[in-house]
Coordinates of C-alpha atoms in Angstrom, one line a residue:
Chain A
X1 CA 220.4 132.1 121.9
X2 CA 217.2 131.1 120.2
X3 CA 215.6 134.8 120.7
X4 CA 218.7 136.1 119.3
X5 CA 218.2 134.0 115.8
X6 CA 214.6 134.8 115.9
X7 CA 215.2 138.5 116.0
X8 CA 218.3 138.5 113.9
X9 CA 217.2 136.8 111.0
X10 CA 214.3 139.2 109.7
X11 CA 215.9 142.2 111.0
X12 CA 219.2 141.0 109.1
X13 CA 217.1 140.7 106.1
X14 CA 215.1 143.8 106.1
X15 CA 218.9 145.5 107.0
X16 CA 220.2 144.2 103.6
X17 CA 217.4 144.7 101.1
X18 CA 215.2 147.4 102.3
X19 CA 217.6 149.9 104.4
X20 CA 220.8 149.4 102.7
X21 CA 219.1 149.6 98.9
X22 CA 217.6 153.2 100.4
X23 CA 220.8 154.3 101.4
X24 CA 222.4 153.6 97.8
X25 CA 219.4 155.6 96.3
X26 CA 220.4 158.6 98.5
X27 CA 224.0 158.0 97.7
X28 CA 223.7 157.8 93.9
X29 CA 220.9 160.7 94.2
X30 CA 223.9 162.5 95.6
X31 CA 226.6 161.6 92.9
X32 CA 227.7 162.9 89.6
X33 CA 225.9 161.8 86.5
X34 CA 228.9 160.7 84.8
X35 CA 230.1 158.7 87.9
X36 CA 227.1 156.8 87.7
X37 CA 226.4 155.7 84.6
X38 CA 226.6 152.1 83.9
X39 CA 228.3 149.8 84.9
X40 CA 228.0 151.5 87.9
X41 CA 231.1 150.4 90.4
X42 CA 230.7 150.9 94.2
X43 CA 232.1 154.2 95.3
X44 CA 232.0 153.0 98.8
X45 CA 235.4 151.1 99.0
X46 CA 235.2 149.4 102.8
X47 CA 238.3 148.0 102.1
X48 CA 240.0 151.4 102.3
X49 CA 238.7 151.7 105.6
X50 CA 238.2 155.4 106.8
X51 CA 239.8 156.8 103.6
X52 CA 237.1 155.0 101.7
X53 CA 234.4 156.9 103.6
X54 CA 236.1 160.0 103.2
X55 CA 236.4 159.7 99.4
X56 CA 232.5 158.5 99.3
X57 CA 231.6 162.2 101.0
X58 CA 234.1 164.0 99.1
X59 CA 231.6 162.6 96.0
X60 CA 228.6 163.9 97.2
X61 CA 226.9 166.5 95.0
X62 CA 223.8 168.3 95.1
X63 CA 223.7 169.0 91.5
X64 CA 220.8 166.6 90.7
X65 CA 218.7 168.4 93.3
X66 CA 219.4 171.7 91.9
X67 CA 218.5 170.2 88.5
X68 CA 215.0 169.1 89.9
X69 CA 214.3 172.6 90.6
X70 CA 215.6 174.0 87.3
X71 CA 213.8 172.1 84.8
X72 CA 210.0 173.1 85.3
X73 CA 209.0 169.4 84.2
X74 CA 209.7 167.7 87.7
X75 CA 208.1 170.3 89.7
X76 CA 204.9 170.1 87.4
X77 CA 204.9 166.3 88.0
X78 CA 205.3 166.4 91.5
X79 CA 202.3 169.1 91.3
X80 CA 200.2 166.9 89.2
X81 CA 200.5 163.9 91.1
X82 CA 199.5 165.9 94.0
X83 CA 196.5 166.5 92.2
X84 CA 195.5 163.4 90.8
X85 CA 196.1 161.9 93.9
X86 CA 193.4 164.3 95.5
X87 CA 191.2 164.4 93.1
X88 CA 191.2 160.8 92.9
X89 CA 190.8 160.1 96.4
X90 CA 188.2 162.7 96.6
X91 CA 186.3 160.3 93.8
X92 CA 187.2 157.2 95.6
X93 CA 185.1 158.7 98.7
X94 CA 182.2 159.8 96.6
X95 CA 181.8 156.5 95.0
X96 CA 182.8 154.5 97.8
X97 CA 180.8 155.9 100.8
X98 CA 177.4 155.2 99.5
X99 CA 178.4 151.6 98.9
X100 CA 179.9 151.2 102.2
X101 CA 176.9 152.7 104.1
X102 CA 174.5 150.2 101.7
X103 CA 176.5 147.6 102.7
X104 CA 176.5 148.4 106.6
X105 CA 172.7 148.9 106.2
X106 CA 172.2 145.5 104.7
X107 CA 170.9 142.7 106.6
X108 CA 173.3 140.7 108.4
X109 CA 173.1 137.8 106.4
X110 CA 173.9 139.6 103.5
X111 CA 177.1 141.1 104.6
X112 CA 179.5 138.4 104.3
X113 CA 178.6 138.0 100.7
X114 CA 178.7 141.8 100.1
X115 CA 182.4 141.9 101.5
X116 CA 183.4 139.3 99.2
X117 CA 182.0 141.1 96.6
X118 CA 184.1 143.8 97.2
X119 CA 187.1 142.1 98.3
X120 CA 187.2 139.9 94.8
X121 CA 188.5 142.2 92.5
X122 CA 191.3 143.1 95.3
X123 CA 192.4 139.5 94.7
X124 CA 192.0 139.9 90.9
X125 CA 194.9 141.1 89.1
X126 CA 195.7 145.0 89.2
X127 CA 197.0 145.3 85.8
X128 CA 194.1 143.3 84.5
X129 CA 191.7 145.5 86.2
X130 CA 193.2 148.4 84.5
X131 CA 193.6 147.0 81.3
X132 CA 189.9 146.3 81.1
X133 CA 189.3 150.0 81.0
X134 CA 191.5 150.5 77.7
X135 CA 188.4 148.6 75.4
X136 CA 185.7 150.9 77.4
X137 CA 187.1 154.0 77.3
X138 CA 188.8 154.0 73.7
X139 CA 187.0 156.4 71.0
X140 CA 185.4 153.2 69.7
X141 CA 185.2 152.1 72.9
X142 CA 181.6 150.3 74.5
X143 CA 181.1 153.7 76.7
X144 CA 181.3 155.8 73.3
X145 CA 179.3 153.5 71.6
X146 CA 176.6 153.2 74.2
X147 CA 176.3 156.5 74.8
X148 CA 175.9 157.4 71.2
X149 CA 173.5 154.7 70.8
X150 CA 171.0 156.1 73.5
X151 CA 171.8 159.5 71.8
X152 CA 173.6 161.6 74.6
X153 CA 176.4 162.3 72.6
X154 CA 176.7 162.7 68.5
X155 CA 180.6 162.5 68.8
X156 CA 182.8 159.9 70.5
X157 CA 184.5 161.6 73.5
X158 CA 188.1 161.6 73.9
X159 CA 188.6 159.8 77.4
X160 CA 191.4 157.4 77.0
X161 CA 194.7 159.2 76.9
X162 CA 193.7 161.9 79.2
X163 CA 193.5 162.3 82.9
X164 CA 190.0 161.6 83.0
X165 CA 191.0 158.1 82.0
X166 CA 193.7 158.0 84.8
X167 CA 190.9 159.6 87.6
X168 CA 188.5 156.5 86.4
X169 CA 191.1 153.8 86.2
X170 CA 192.4 155.2 90.1
X171 CA 188.9 155.2 91.6
X172 CA 188.1 151.5 89.9
X173 CA 191.5 149.8 91.3
X174 CA 191.4 151.6 94.7
X175 CA 187.9 151.8 95.6
X176 CA 188.1 148.4 97.8
X177 CA 190.7 150.3 100.0
X178 CA 188.0 153.3 100.6
X179 CA 185.1 150.8 101.1
X180 CA 186.7 148.6 103.7
X181 CA 187.6 150.7 106.8
X182 CA 184.3 153.1 105.9
X183 CA 182.5 150.0 106.3
X184 CA 184.0 148.7 109.4
X185 CA 183.3 152.2 111.2
X186 CA 179.8 152.4 110.0
X187 CA 179.0 148.6 110.9
X188 CA 180.1 149.2 114.3
X189 CA 177.6 152.5 114.8
X190 CA 175.0 151.8 117.8
X191 CA 171.8 151.7 115.9
X192 CA 170.0 152.9 119.2
X193 CA 171.7 156.2 118.7
X194 CA 170.4 156.8 115.5
X195 CA 166.8 156.0 116.7
X196 CA 167.4 158.2 119.8
X197 CA 168.2 161.0 117.3
X198 CA 165.1 160.3 115.8
X199 CA 163.0 160.3 118.9
X200 CA 164.2 163.2 119.6
X201 CA 163.0 165.2 116.2
X202 CA 165.7 164.8 113.7
X203 CA 165.2 164.3 110.4
X204 CA 167.1 161.3 108.7
X205 CA 169.4 163.6 107.2
X206 CA 170.1 165.9 110.2
X207 CA 170.7 162.0 112.0
X208 CA 172.9 161.4 109.3
X209 CA 175.4 164.6 109.9
X210 CA 175.0 165.0 113.8
X211 CA 175.7 160.8 114.3
X212 CA 176.6 158.6 111.2
X213 CA 178.8 161.3 109.6
X214 CA 181.3 161.9 112.8
X215 CA 181.3 158.4 113.6
X216 CA 182.4 157.3 110.4
X217 CA 185.3 159.9 110.0
X218 CA 188.2 157.5 111.2
X219 CA 187.1 155.2 108.5
X220 CA 186.9 157.8 106.0
X221 CA 190.4 159.5 107.3
X222 CA 191.7 155.8 107.0
X223 CA 190.5 154.9 103.4
X224 CA 191.6 158.5 102.0
X225 CA 195.0 158.0 103.1
X226 CA 194.8 154.3 102.0
X227 CA 194.0 155.4 98.6
X228 CA 196.0 158.8 98.6
X229 CA 199.6 157.2 99.6
X230 CA 200.0 154.7 96.9
X231 CA 198.5 156.8 94.1
X232 CA 200.9 159.6 94.7
X233 CA 203.7 156.9 93.2
X234 CA 201.5 155.4 90.6
X235 CA 203.1 154.3 87.8
X236 CA 200.8 151.4 85.8
X237 CA 197.6 153.6 85.6
X238 CA 199.1 156.9 84.1
X239 CA 201.1 154.8 81.7
X240 CA 198.3 152.8 80.2
X241 CA 195.2 154.8 80.7
X242 CA 197.0 158.6 80.5
X243 CA 198.1 160.3 77.3
X244 CA 201.6 161.7 76.6
X245 CA 200.5 164.9 78.7
X246 CA 199.4 163.0 81.8
X247 CA 202.5 163.6 84.2
X248 CA 202.7 161.7 87.4
X249 CA 205.8 161.5 89.5
X250 CA 206.2 157.3 89.1
X251 CA 206.1 157.7 85.4
X252 CA 208.8 160.4 85.2
X253 CA 211.2 158.3 87.9
X254 CA 210.7 155.2 85.5
X255 CA 211.5 156.9 82.2
X256 CA 214.2 159.1 83.5
X257 CA 215.8 155.5 84.8
X258 CA 214.9 153.3 81.8
X259 CA 214.7 155.8 79.0
X260 CA 216.9 158.3 79.8
X261 CA 219.1 156.0 82.0
X262 CA 219.9 159.0 84.3
X263 CA 220.1 157.3 87.7
X264 CA 221.4 160.3 89.4
X265 CA 218.2 162.1 88.6
X266 CA 216.2 159.1 89.0
X267 CA 217.8 158.3 92.8
X268 CA 216.8 162.5 93.2
X269 CA 213.3 162.0 92.1
X270 CA 213.0 159.0 94.6
X271 CA 214.3 161.1 97.3
X272 CA 212.3 163.9 97.0
X273 CA 208.8 161.9 96.2
X274 CA 209.7 159.9 99.7
X275 CA 210.1 163.3 101.2
X276 CA 206.8 164.2 100.1
X277 CA 205.1 161.0 101.4
X278 CA 206.6 161.3 104.6
X279 CA 204.1 164.1 105.5
X280 CA 200.7 162.3 105.0
X281 CA 202.2 159.3 106.5
X282 CA 203.2 161.0 110.0
X283 CA 199.8 162.6 109.9
X284 CA 198.4 159.2 108.9
X285 CA 200.1 157.5 111.9
X286 CA 198.9 160.5 114.4
X287 CA 195.7 160.1 113.3
X288 CA 196.0 156.3 114.0
X289 CA 197.1 156.8 117.3
X290 CA 194.9 159.4 118.8
X291 CA 192.2 157.0 117.4
X292 CA 193.9 154.1 119.6
X293 CA 193.7 156.6 122.6
X294 CA 190.2 157.6 121.9
X295 CA 189.1 153.9 122.2
X296 CA 190.9 153.0 125.2
Chain B
X1 CA 173.9 151.0 112.2
X2 CA 170.1 151.0 111.9
X3 CA 169.1 148.3 109.6
X4 CA 166.8 150.0 107.5
X5 CA 167.2 148.9 103.7
X6 CA 165.9 151.8 101.8
X7 CA 165.8 152.4 98.3
X8 CA 168.8 154.3 98.6
X9 CA 171.1 151.7 100.0
X10 CA 169.7 149.5 97.2
X11 CA 170.7 152.2 94.5
X12 CA 173.9 152.6 95.9
X13 CA 174.8 149.1 96.1
X14 CA 173.5 148.0 92.6
X15 CA 175.4 151.0 91.0
X16 CA 178.4 150.4 93.2
X17 CA 178.8 146.6 92.5
X18 CA 178.0 147.4 88.7
X19 CA 181.0 149.8 88.5
X20 CA 183.1 147.2 90.1
X21 CA 181.9 144.0 87.8
X22 CA 181.2 145.6 84.6
X23 CA 184.6 145.9 83.1
X24 CA 185.8 142.4 84.3
X25 CA 182.2 140.9 82.8
X26 CA 183.3 142.9 79.7
X27 CA 186.7 141.4 79.6
X28 CA 185.3 137.9 79.8
X29 CA 182.9 138.3 76.9
X30 CA 185.1 139.8 74.6
X31 CA 187.5 137.1 75.2
X32 CA 185.2 135.0 73.3
X33 CA 184.9 137.5 70.2
X34 CA 185.7 136.2 66.9
X35 CA 186.9 139.4 65.8
X36 CA 190.4 140.7 66.6
X37 CA 188.8 144.1 67.2
X38 CA 188.3 144.4 70.8
X39 CA 185.3 146.6 70.4
X40 CA 183.3 144.8 67.6
X41 CA 181.2 141.7 68.3
X42 CA 181.3 139.1 65.4
X43 CA 180.4 135.8 66.9
X44 CA 181.0 133.3 69.5
X45 CA 184.6 131.5 69.5
X46 CA 187.4 130.2 71.7
X47 CA 190.2 130.5 69.3
X48 CA 192.0 133.1 71.3
X49 CA 192.3 130.7 74.1
X50 CA 193.9 128.6 71.5
X51 CA 196.1 131.3 70.3
X52 CA 197.3 132.0 73.9
X53 CA 198.1 127.9 74.6
X54 CA 200.3 128.2 71.6
X55 CA 202.0 131.2 72.6
X56 CA 205.2 130.0 74.3
X57 CA 206.4 133.2 75.4
X58 CA 203.1 133.5 77.6
X59 CA 203.5 129.9 78.8
X60 CA 207.2 130.5 80.2
X61 CA 206.3 133.7 81.5
X62 CA 203.4 132.2 83.6
X63 CA 205.8 129.5 84.6
X64 CA 208.4 132.1 85.8
X65 CA 205.6 133.8 87.9
X66 CA 204.4 130.8 89.5
X67 CA 208.0 129.9 90.5
X68 CA 208.8 133.1 92.0
X69 CA 205.4 133.4 93.6
X70 CA 205.7 130.0 95.4
X71 CA 209.2 130.7 96.5
X72 CA 208.9 134.1 97.7
X73 CA 205.6 133.6 99.4
X74 CA 207.0 130.6 101.5
X75 CA 210.1 132.6 102.4
X76 CA 208.0 135.6 103.3
X77 CA 205.6 133.3 105.5
X78 CA 208.7 131.9 107.5
X79 CA 210.4 135.3 107.8
X80 CA 207.4 137.4 108.2
X81 CA 206.0 135.1 111.0
X82 CA 209.4 135.2 112.7
X83 CA 209.3 139.0 112.1
X84 CA 205.3 139.1 113.8
X85 CA 207.0 136.9 116.8
X86 CA 209.8 139.6 117.2
X87 CA 207.0 142.3 117.2
X88 CA 204.6 141.2 119.6
X89 CA 206.7 138.7 122.2
X90 CA 210.2 139.8 122.1
X91 CA 209.8 142.5 124.2
X92 CA 212.3 145.5 124.1
X93 CA 215.6 145.2 122.4
X94 CA 218.0 147.4 121.1
X95 CA 216.9 148.7 117.7
X96 CA 213.1 148.0 117.8
X97 CA 212.0 151.1 116.7
X98 CA 214.1 150.7 113.6
X99 CA 212.8 147.1 113.3
X100 CA 209.2 148.3 113.3
X101 CA 209.7 151.0 111.1
X102 CA 211.1 148.5 108.7
X103 CA 208.0 146.3 109.0
X104 CA 206.0 149.5 108.4
X105 CA 207.8 151.3 105.7
X106 CA 207.5 148.9 102.7
X107 CA 203.5 148.7 102.9
X108 CA 203.4 152.3 102.0
X109 CA 206.6 152.7 99.7
X110 CA 205.9 153.1 96.1
X111 CA 206.9 150.5 94.3
X112 CA 208.8 152.5 92.1
X113 CA 211.4 153.4 95.0
X114 CA 211.6 150.2 96.2
X115 CA 212.1 148.7 92.6
X116 CA 214.9 151.5 92.3
X117 CA 216.7 150.7 95.2
X118 CA 216.7 146.8 94.8
X119 CA 217.7 147.4 91.1
X120 CA 220.5 149.5 92.3
X121 CA 221.9 147.1 95.4
X122 CA 222.0 144.2 92.9
X123 CA 224.1 146.1 90.3
X124 CA 226.3 147.6 93.1
X125 CA 227.0 144.1 94.5
X126 CA 227.3 142.3 91.0
X127 CA 224.6 140.0 91.4
X128 CA 223.2 138.9 88.0
X129 CA 219.3 139.5 87.8
X130 CA 217.0 136.7 87.4
X131 CA 214.5 134.6 89.1
X132 CA 216.3 134.8 92.3
X133 CA 216.6 138.6 92.3
X134 CA 213.1 138.7 92.0
X135 CA 212.2 136.4 94.8
X136 CA 214.5 138.3 97.0
X137 CA 212.7 141.8 96.1
X138 CA 209.1 140.1 96.3
X139 CA 209.9 138.3 99.4
X140 CA 210.9 141.6 101.2
X141 CA 207.8 143.5 100.5
X142 CA 205.4 140.5 101.1
X143 CA 207.1 139.6 104.6
X144 CA 205.7 142.7 105.8
X145 CA 202.3 142.1 105.0
X146 CA 202.9 138.7 106.4
X147 CA 203.9 140.1 109.5
X148 CA 201.2 142.6 109.9
X149 CA 198.4 139.9 109.5
X150 CA 200.3 137.1 111.6
X151 CA 200.8 139.9 114.4
X152 CA 197.3 141.0 114.7
X153 CA 196.3 137.1 115.5
X154 CA 199.2 136.7 117.7
X155 CA 198.6 139.5 119.8
X156 CA 195.2 138.3 120.7
X157 CA 196.0 135.1 121.4
X158 CA 196.2 133.9 124.9
X159 CA 200.2 133.6 126.2
X160 CA 199.1 131.5 129.5
X161 CA 199.1 128.5 127.1
X162 CA 202.4 129.0 125.5
X163 CA 203.8 129.4 129.3
X164 CA 201.9 126.5 130.2
X165 CA 203.9 124.2 127.5
X166 CA 207.2 125.8 128.4
X167 CA 206.0 124.9 132.5
X168 CA 205.3 121.2 131.4
X169 CA 208.9 120.8 130.0
X170 CA 208.8 121.8 126.4
X171 CA 211.3 123.8 124.8
X172 CA 210.5 127.4 123.4
X173 CA 210.6 125.7 119.7
X174 CA 208.2 122.9 120.7
X175 CA 206.0 125.3 122.5
X176 CA 205.7 127.1 119.6
X177 CA 205.4 124.0 117.5
X178 CA 202.6 122.7 119.3
X179 CA 200.7 125.3 120.8
X180 CA 201.3 128.4 119.0
X181 CA 201.6 127.6 115.6
X182 CA 198.2 125.7 115.4
X183 CA 196.3 128.8 116.9
X184 CA 197.9 131.4 114.1
X185 CA 197.9 128.8 111.5
X186 CA 194.5 130.4 109.6
X187 CA 196.5 133.8 109.9
X188 CA 199.8 132.1 108.6
X189 CA 197.7 130.8 105.7
X190 CA 196.2 133.8 104.5
X191 CA 199.5 135.7 105.1
X192 CA 200.6 132.8 102.4
X193 CA 198.0 133.6 100.1
X194 CA 198.4 137.2 100.3
X195 CA 202.1 137.0 99.5
X196 CA 201.3 134.8 96.8
X197 CA 199.0 137.0 94.9
X198 CA 201.3 140.1 95.8
X199 CA 204.0 138.2 93.9
X200 CA 201.6 137.2 91.1
X201 CA 200.2 140.8 90.5
X202 CA 203.6 142.5 90.9
X203 CA 204.8 144.5 87.7
X204 CA 207.0 147.4 88.8
X205 CA 209.0 145.7 90.9
X206 CA 209.8 142.7 88.8
X207 CA 210.4 144.7 86.0
X208 CA 213.3 146.5 88.0
X209 CA 214.8 143.3 89.2
X210 CA 214.6 140.6 86.8
X211 CA 216.7 140.0 84.0
X212 CA 216.6 139.1 80.5
X213 CA 215.8 135.7 80.9
X214 CA 213.2 136.0 83.4
X215 CA 210.0 137.8 82.3
X216 CA 207.0 137.4 84.4
X217 CA 203.7 137.2 83.0
X218 CA 202.7 140.8 84.5
X219 CA 205.7 142.0 82.5
X220 CA 204.6 140.2 79.3
X221 CA 201.0 141.5 80.0
X222 CA 202.1 145.1 80.3
X223 CA 204.3 145.1 77.1
X224 CA 201.6 143.4 75.1
X225 CA 198.8 146.1 76.1
X226 CA 201.4 149.0 75.6
X227 CA 201.2 147.9 71.8
X228 CA 197.4 147.8 71.7
X229 CA 194.6 145.8 72.7
X230 CA 195.0 142.0 72.1
X231 CA 192.2 139.6 72.2
X232 CA 194.9 136.9 73.9
X233 CA 195.3 139.3 77.1
X234 CA 191.2 138.9 77.3
X235 CA 191.7 135.4 77.0
X236 CA 194.2 135.3 79.6
X237 CA 192.7 137.5 81.8
X238 CA 189.2 135.6 81.6
X239 CA 191.4 132.2 82.9
X240 CA 192.9 134.3 86.0
X241 CA 189.5 136.1 86.9
X242 CA 187.9 132.3 86.9
X243 CA 190.8 131.2 88.9
X244 CA 190.2 133.9 91.5
X245 CA 186.9 133.9 91.9
X246 CA 186.9 130.3 92.3
X247 CA 189.2 130.0 94.9
X248 CA 187.8 132.8 97.1
X249 CA 184.7 131.3 96.6
X250 CA 185.8 127.8 97.8
X251 CA 187.7 129.5 100.6
X252 CA 184.4 131.4 101.8
X253 CA 182.6 128.5 101.8
X254 CA 184.9 126.2 103.2
X255 CA 185.5 129.1 106.4
X256 CA 181.8 129.1 106.9
X257 CA 181.4 125.3 107.0
X258 CA 184.3 125.4 109.5
X259 CA 182.4 128.1 111.5
X260 CA 179.2 126.1 111.0
X261 CA 181.0 122.7 112.4
X262 CA 182.6 124.8 115.0
X263 CA 179.4 126.1 116.6
X264 CA 177.4 122.5 116.6
X265 CA 180.7 121.2 118.3
X266 CA 180.4 123.9 120.7
X267 CA 176.6 123.4 121.3
X268 CA 177.4 119.7 121.5
X269 CA 179.5 120.0 124.5
X270 CA 177.4 122.2 126.0
X271 CA 174.9 119.8 125.7
X272 CA 177.3 117.0 127.7

């Protein structure tokens, strides 16, 4: 009896507030725009029993998905989300790997402090960390002032309200997600392996490529997914740092819902975004499983 | 790793931490700027802090945010700990795969989708939106984080202790309360803290699930920032950054002290 309660409470909670809402999104994505205009009335009338369920299926309609393929706005938004997520993930890796490497090579007594310094920004509000870049990147911002003062540029650069600012914002806010798994895998590497490689005539760089890099791979893969997956649906960064031409699917969904009030299309956008996300998530899980098997 | 601290490591760390911290330092410095223009320094002043504390809308939003965070993280900790217990201890039961799927899926779900789906649920059930609906939404996604944190601790914990308690006549609930809970307490506490910060930080899901009378601080900050940079937000950010910094440093000092104390106790136990 007790066991049943312990299972049932979280189970029912997740069913009611995670799975059912999802079903509703799916349902609305298949309904006519006219039927779904607020105030939206539930189309599934359970009091009618089987007839209600039949009526529900009778109303299903794929026109919202067809609409997504016709207006090239959505295609471009999905593609540019993928592009932004890929480039940002690569950027995170380029910035994060040396930091993780430096941390793993630092003195043992230093490491907890360095770790805390990486985690601290993560505990600080995401919104504020994005906001901080507005004052730095704007045309009269600190970065432009600095570059002009030291004479690298004569004219202020336009960075804010372009995709460049979006890349910087994403790399900055998601950096801890990249550093921590790489650090975890680098820290575990047995130093004697590297010594052995050097004894056997490897140069430092060769030892890095032959030993450190392969052993760091699981961390790099985990970190890349931890950055790539949430970035794909990002809304805050493109809407604060990006310009009107920055297209990301999270932003399109938000605008479709709040500005255009087209709920069925917003729902269809969400369903397609999920389908796109399923691929990297399945890959990620497979990789995790492989890693677990390798460890055993 | 070979612990050779080279110039490469030193530069990587210096540049890396500069990148992580310069934006925050800039916010803090410019929160004391006299000028309204964020990019021009016009002398030291604390006037934006005064403006912030006179701004009733911000204070109301802060209060809503704290209420929501306390309620949702507490609820999420209870539900998340139960879920972790189910994942680690309940063995096989019908629908287990679906259950673990529902625990992990919200962690990777884009916030816009979670927010949209919850809003559509509340509307179709005719639930008036407000603090209550934000709490429900925040509880749902943060209970998953709590259960991930707690289940890793639970998995590494020796089950025979619990069985001993049961053999000695404890009810399962007593055994959980007096044996399991004290052992997993650190994970439960860090789960609560994680849920609390996630709730404080959330903009997207709160925007979808809040009503007109329940604006949270992130929603307020977002709309202020969209209208342009404002020095009041700098002051607010500085306050938030300092609270987090003090909190994290205190927590790490406390855990370090606890570690030292435990090592000392162990040593003493050995000597006796």
